Short mmCIF file of C-alpha atoms in Angstrom, two decimals:
data_model
loop_
_atom_site.label_atom_id
_atom_site.label_comp_id
_atom_site.label_asym_id
_atom_site.label_seq_id
_atom_site.Cartn_x
_atom_site.Cartn_y
_atom_site.Cartn_z
CA UNK G 145 84.79 90.82 99.07
CA UNK G 146 87.93 90.11 100.95
CA UNK G 147 89.26 92.01 103.93
CA UNK G 148 91.95 91.69 106.54
CA UNK G 149 92.12 93.09 110.06
CA UNK G 150 95.30 93.41 112.03
CA UNK G 151 94.11 93.59 115.58
CA UNK G 152 96.99 95.64 116.99
CA UNK G 153 98.46 98.77 115.48
CA UNK G 154 101.49 98.52 117.82
CA UNK G 155 103.05 95.63 119.68
CA UNK G 156 105.86 96.18 122.15
CA UNK G 157 108.07 93.33 123.40
CA UNK G 158 111.41 92.91 125.10
CA UNK G 159 114.29 91.30 123.26
CA UNK G 160 114.26 87.55 123.80
CA UNK G 161 110.52 87.33 124.54
CA UNK G 162 107.87 85.84 122.23
CA UNK G 163 106.17 87.82 119.50
CA UNK G 164 102.50 87.53 118.54
CA UNK G 165 101.01 89.65 115.76
CA UNK G 166 97.34 89.00 115.18
CA UNK G 167 95.50 88.91 111.87
CA UNK G 168 91.90 88.01 111.01
CA UNK G 169 90.67 87.79 107.46
CA UNK G 170 87.49 87.58 105.47
CA UNK G 171 87.37 85.97 102.06
CA UNK G 172 84.76 84.50 99.75
CA UNK G 173 86.96 81.66 98.57
CA UNK G 174 89.94 79.72 99.78
CA UNK G 175 92.39 82.53 100.16
CA UNK G 176 96.11 82.78 99.98
CA UNK G 177 97.52 84.53 103.02
CA UNK G 178 100.82 86.28 103.48
CA UNK G 179 102.87 88.15 106.00
CA UNK G 180 105.24 90.86 104.80
CA UNK G 181 107.71 92.96 106.74
CA UNK G 182 108.73 96.50 105.95
CA UNK G 183 111.78 98.07 107.50
CA UNK G 184 112.06 101.88 107.51
CA UNK G 185 112.55 103.34 104.03
CA UNK G 186 112.51 99.89 102.47
CA UNK G 187 110.11 97.91 100.33
CA UNK G 188 108.14 94.93 101.55
CA UNK G 189 109.79 91.57 102.09
CA UNK G 190 107.86 88.31 102.16
CA UNK G 191 108.07 86.51 105.51
CA UNK G 192 105.82 83.57 104.71
CA UNK G 193 102.73 82.51 102.81
CA UNK G 194 99.87 80.05 103.13
CA UNK G 195 98.36 78.54 100.00
CA UNK G 196 96.20 75.64 101.28
CA UNK G 197 99.02 73.26 102.06
CA UNK G 198 100.16 72.77 105.68
CA UNK G 199 98.28 74.98 108.13
CA UNK G 200 101.44 75.78 110.07
CA UNK G 201 103.69 77.80 107.85
CA UNK G 202 107.34 78.47 108.58
CA UNK G 203 108.98 81.57 107.23
CA UNK G 204 112.25 83.38 107.29
CA UNK G 205 114.04 84.69 110.38
CA UNK G 206 112.30 82.26 112.73
CA UNK G 207 108.77 83.48 112.08
CA UNK G 208 105.82 81.16 111.62
CA UNK G 209 102.06 81.49 111.26
CA UNK G 210 99.13 79.16 111.72
CA UNK G 211 96.11 79.19 109.45
CA UNK G 212 92.92 78.55 111.42
CA UNK G 213 89.93 78.41 109.12
CA UNK G 214 87.38 78.09 111.92
CA UNK G 215 88.67 81.28 113.48
CA UNK G 216 89.53 82.98 110.16
CA UNK G 217 92.88 83.87 111.65
CA UNK G 218 96.47 83.84 110.49
CA UNK G 219 98.53 85.02 113.46
CA UNK G 220 102.27 85.54 113.15
CA UNK G 221 104.58 84.31 115.92
CA UNK G 222 108.24 84.13 116.79
CA UNK G 223 109.61 82.44 119.92
CA UNK G 224 112.25 85.03 120.70
CA UNK G 225 112.33 88.62 119.47
CA UNK G 226 115.50 90.21 118.18
CA UNK G 227 116.23 93.90 117.94
CA UNK G 228 116.41 93.57 114.16
CA UNK G 229 112.76 92.43 114.12
CA UNK G 230 111.60 95.97 114.84
CA UNK G 231 109.62 96.92 111.74
CA UNK G 232 106.14 97.22 110.27
CA UNK G 233 104.33 93.94 109.55
CA UNK G 234 101.52 93.50 107.07
CA UNK G 235 99.04 90.67 106.83
CA UNK G 236 97.72 90.17 103.31
CA UNK G 237 94.83 88.16 101.89
CA UNK G 238 94.78 87.42 98.21
CA UNK G 239 91.81 86.26 96.19
CA UNK G 240 91.61 85.25 92.55
CA UNK G 241 89.72 87.86 90.56
CA UNK G 242 89.87 89.19 87.03
CA UNK G 243 92.32 86.54 85.98
CA UNK G 244 94.81 87.33 88.69
CA UNK G 245 95.43 87.36 92.40
CA UNK G 246 94.65 90.74 93.94
CA UNK G 247 96.02 91.34 97.42
CA UNK G 248 94.30 93.25 100.19
CA UNK G 249 96.60 94.57 102.89
CA UNK G 250 95.96 95.02 106.56
CA UNK G 251 96.74 98.41 108.09
CA UNK G 252 99.96 97.08 109.55
CA UNK G 253 101.35 96.34 113.01
CA UNK G 254 104.38 98.19 114.24
CA UNK G 255 106.62 95.86 116.24
CA UNK G 256 108.76 97.61 118.84
CA UNK G 257 111.54 95.63 120.47
CA UNK G 258 113.07 96.90 123.70
CA UNK G 259 116.59 95.90 124.76
CA UNK S 257 119.28 87.99 90.23
CA UNK S 258 118.76 91.69 90.61
CA UNK S 259 115.67 92.71 92.52
CA UNK S 260 112.88 95.04 91.53
CA UNK S 261 114.22 98.51 90.88
CA UNK S 262 112.31 101.75 90.96
CA UNK S 263 113.35 105.16 89.74
CA UNK S 264 113.52 107.79 90.93
CA UNK S 265 113.65 107.02 94.63
CA UNK S 266 112.54 110.48 95.70
CA UNK S 267 110.57 113.13 93.89
CA UNK S 268 109.19 116.55 94.73
CA UNK S 269 106.48 118.06 92.57
CA UNK S 270 103.96 120.86 92.88
CA UNK S 271 100.20 120.69 92.60
CA UNK S 272 98.93 120.47 89.04
CA UNK S 273 102.08 118.93 87.64
CA UNK S 274 102.31 115.41 86.34
CA UNK S 275 104.80 112.71 87.24
CA UNK S 276 106.05 109.45 85.75
CA UNK S 277 107.51 106.69 87.88
CA UNK S 278 109.43 103.73 86.52
CA UNK S 279 109.70 100.12 87.62
CA UNK S 280 111.98 97.39 86.31
CA UNK S 281 110.83 93.93 87.42
CA UNK S 282 112.98 90.97 88.26
CA UNK S 283 114.28 89.36 85.09
CA UNK S 284 111.75 86.86 83.78
CA UNK S 285 108.82 88.31 85.71
CA UNK S 286 105.96 89.32 83.47
CA UNK S 287 103.50 90.72 85.99
CA UNK S 288 103.99 94.16 87.51
CA UNK S 289 101.69 95.70 90.12
CA UNK S 290 101.64 99.18 91.60
CA UNK S 291 100.62 100.22 95.10
CA UNK S 292 100.18 103.48 96.94
CA UNK S 293 101.17 103.64 100.60
CA UNK S 294 100.06 106.52 102.80
CA UNK S 295 99.78 106.88 106.57
CA UNK S 296 96.05 107.51 106.29
CA UNK S 297 94.97 104.85 103.83
CA UNK S 298 97.69 102.27 104.23
CA UNK S 299 98.69 100.14 101.27
CA UNK S 300 96.28 100.25 98.35
CA UNK S 301 96.39 98.42 95.05
CA UNK S 302 96.56 100.68 92.00
CA UNK S 303 96.79 98.34 89.01
CA UNK S 304 98.47 95.29 87.59
CA UNK S 305 100.00 94.77 84.17
CA UNK S 306 100.75 91.48 82.50
CA UNK S 307 102.18 91.14 79.00
CA UNK S 308 101.62 94.83 78.30
CA UNK S 309 97.93 94.64 79.24
CA UNK S 310 96.25 96.06 82.30
CA UNK S 311 94.75 93.06 84.02
CA UNK S 312 93.27 94.60 87.14
CA UNK S 313 92.67 98.07 88.49
CA UNK S 314 92.06 99.39 91.96
CA UNK S 315 89.72 102.15 93.02
CA UNK S 316 91.71 105.20 91.95
CA UNK S 317 90.73 108.13 89.72
CA UNK S 318 91.64 108.24 86.07
CA UNK S 319 94.52 110.61 86.85
CA UNK S 320 96.44 107.47 87.74
CA UNK S 321 97.49 105.47 84.73
CA UNK S 322 100.17 103.05 83.76
CA UNK S 323 101.64 101.01 81.01
CA UNK S 324 103.96 98.10 80.48
CA UNK S 325 106.53 97.65 77.77
CA UNK S 326 107.51 94.53 75.88
CA UNK S 327 110.49 94.00 78.21
CA UNK S 328 108.04 94.01 81.17
CA UNK S 329 109.27 97.35 82.49
CA UNK S 330 106.40 99.46 83.68
CA UNK S 331 105.67 103.12 84.16
CA UNK S 332 103.05 104.79 86.25
CA UNK S 333 101.79 108.29 85.53
CA UNK S 334 99.88 110.66 87.74
CA UNK S 335 98.48 113.77 86.11
CA UNK S 336 97.25 116.96 87.74
CA UNK S 337 98.91 116.16 91.03
CA UNK S 338 97.08 116.85 94.28
CA UNK S 339 98.51 117.22 97.77
CA UNK S 340 96.91 113.91 98.70
CA UNK S 341 98.99 112.11 96.10
CA UNK S 342 102.00 112.44 98.37
CA UNK S 343 102.87 108.84 99.16
CA UNK S 344 105.28 105.99 98.79
CA UNK S 345 104.59 104.24 95.49
CA UNK S 346 105.60 100.62 95.48
CA UNK S 347 106.05 98.37 92.51
CA UNK S 348 106.00 94.58 92.75
CA UNK S 349 106.67 91.86 90.23
CA UNK S 350 105.93 88.16 90.06
CA UNK S 351 106.84 85.41 87.59
CA UNK S 352 103.58 84.66 85.79
CA UNK S 353 99.82 84.59 86.02
CA UNK S 354 99.67 81.16 87.55
CA UNK S 355 99.54 80.11 91.16
CA UNK S 356 102.90 81.60 91.96
CA UNK S 357 101.33 84.74 93.29
CA UNK S 358 104.12 85.73 95.63
CA UNK S 359 105.13 89.26 94.81
CA UNK S 360 108.56 90.80 95.11
CA UNK S 361 108.58 94.46 96.01
CA UNK S 362 110.89 97.25 95.04
CA UNK S 363 112.10 99.91 97.51
CA UNK S 364 109.51 102.42 96.35
CA UNK S 365 109.44 105.97 95.05
CA UNK S 366 108.61 108.58 97.64
CA UNK S 367 106.59 111.39 96.05
CA UNK S 368 106.03 114.67 97.82
CA UNK S 369 103.52 117.09 96.32
CA UNK S 370 103.79 120.70 97.49
#
């Protein structure tokens, strides 16, 4: 069975400082991993995904994540936070089952950006 | 291309009633999945439809059901509503059943059960 743990429910940073959102996963197979962002009253938007190609994945809006199999981690980073980055972030692991990919979501990390 | 659309965006119902939510996927997408998002349980997978067939189902009671039409539009129905069904219901679509498993989400329908 697959699972995903987002290690921080809230992360608070100042604008212009680095962002680190942590995610550990558990999966029986070679998983696909995703990060999504959800702004208030909006649906989820894909930031980036890992599907067994390069371990360092670049996404939109300057975000990137590194897949580390030995640590079963897929942490999300950004060098410099912007006020518009304030949102809820979800780490997702997806395994192939029943003829399709079924995602399991982390509980989310709320990113707070201070001016 | 237009994104995933969901109607209605907001809904208020009372306990015991039933509700139907609608989702129109991105043009050309044949897979539609439904999710429930609540503060207590987070985001949980409800079910997925592909080519009018339910392909996978999450751990929800039988009061939650869905269907998909030949144009890939999908509806989700919840019967005998309970207070705990209050949630944001998200629909997501993706192109096909292959390796392109990236999903594109709609804005959601916020259901309040009184």
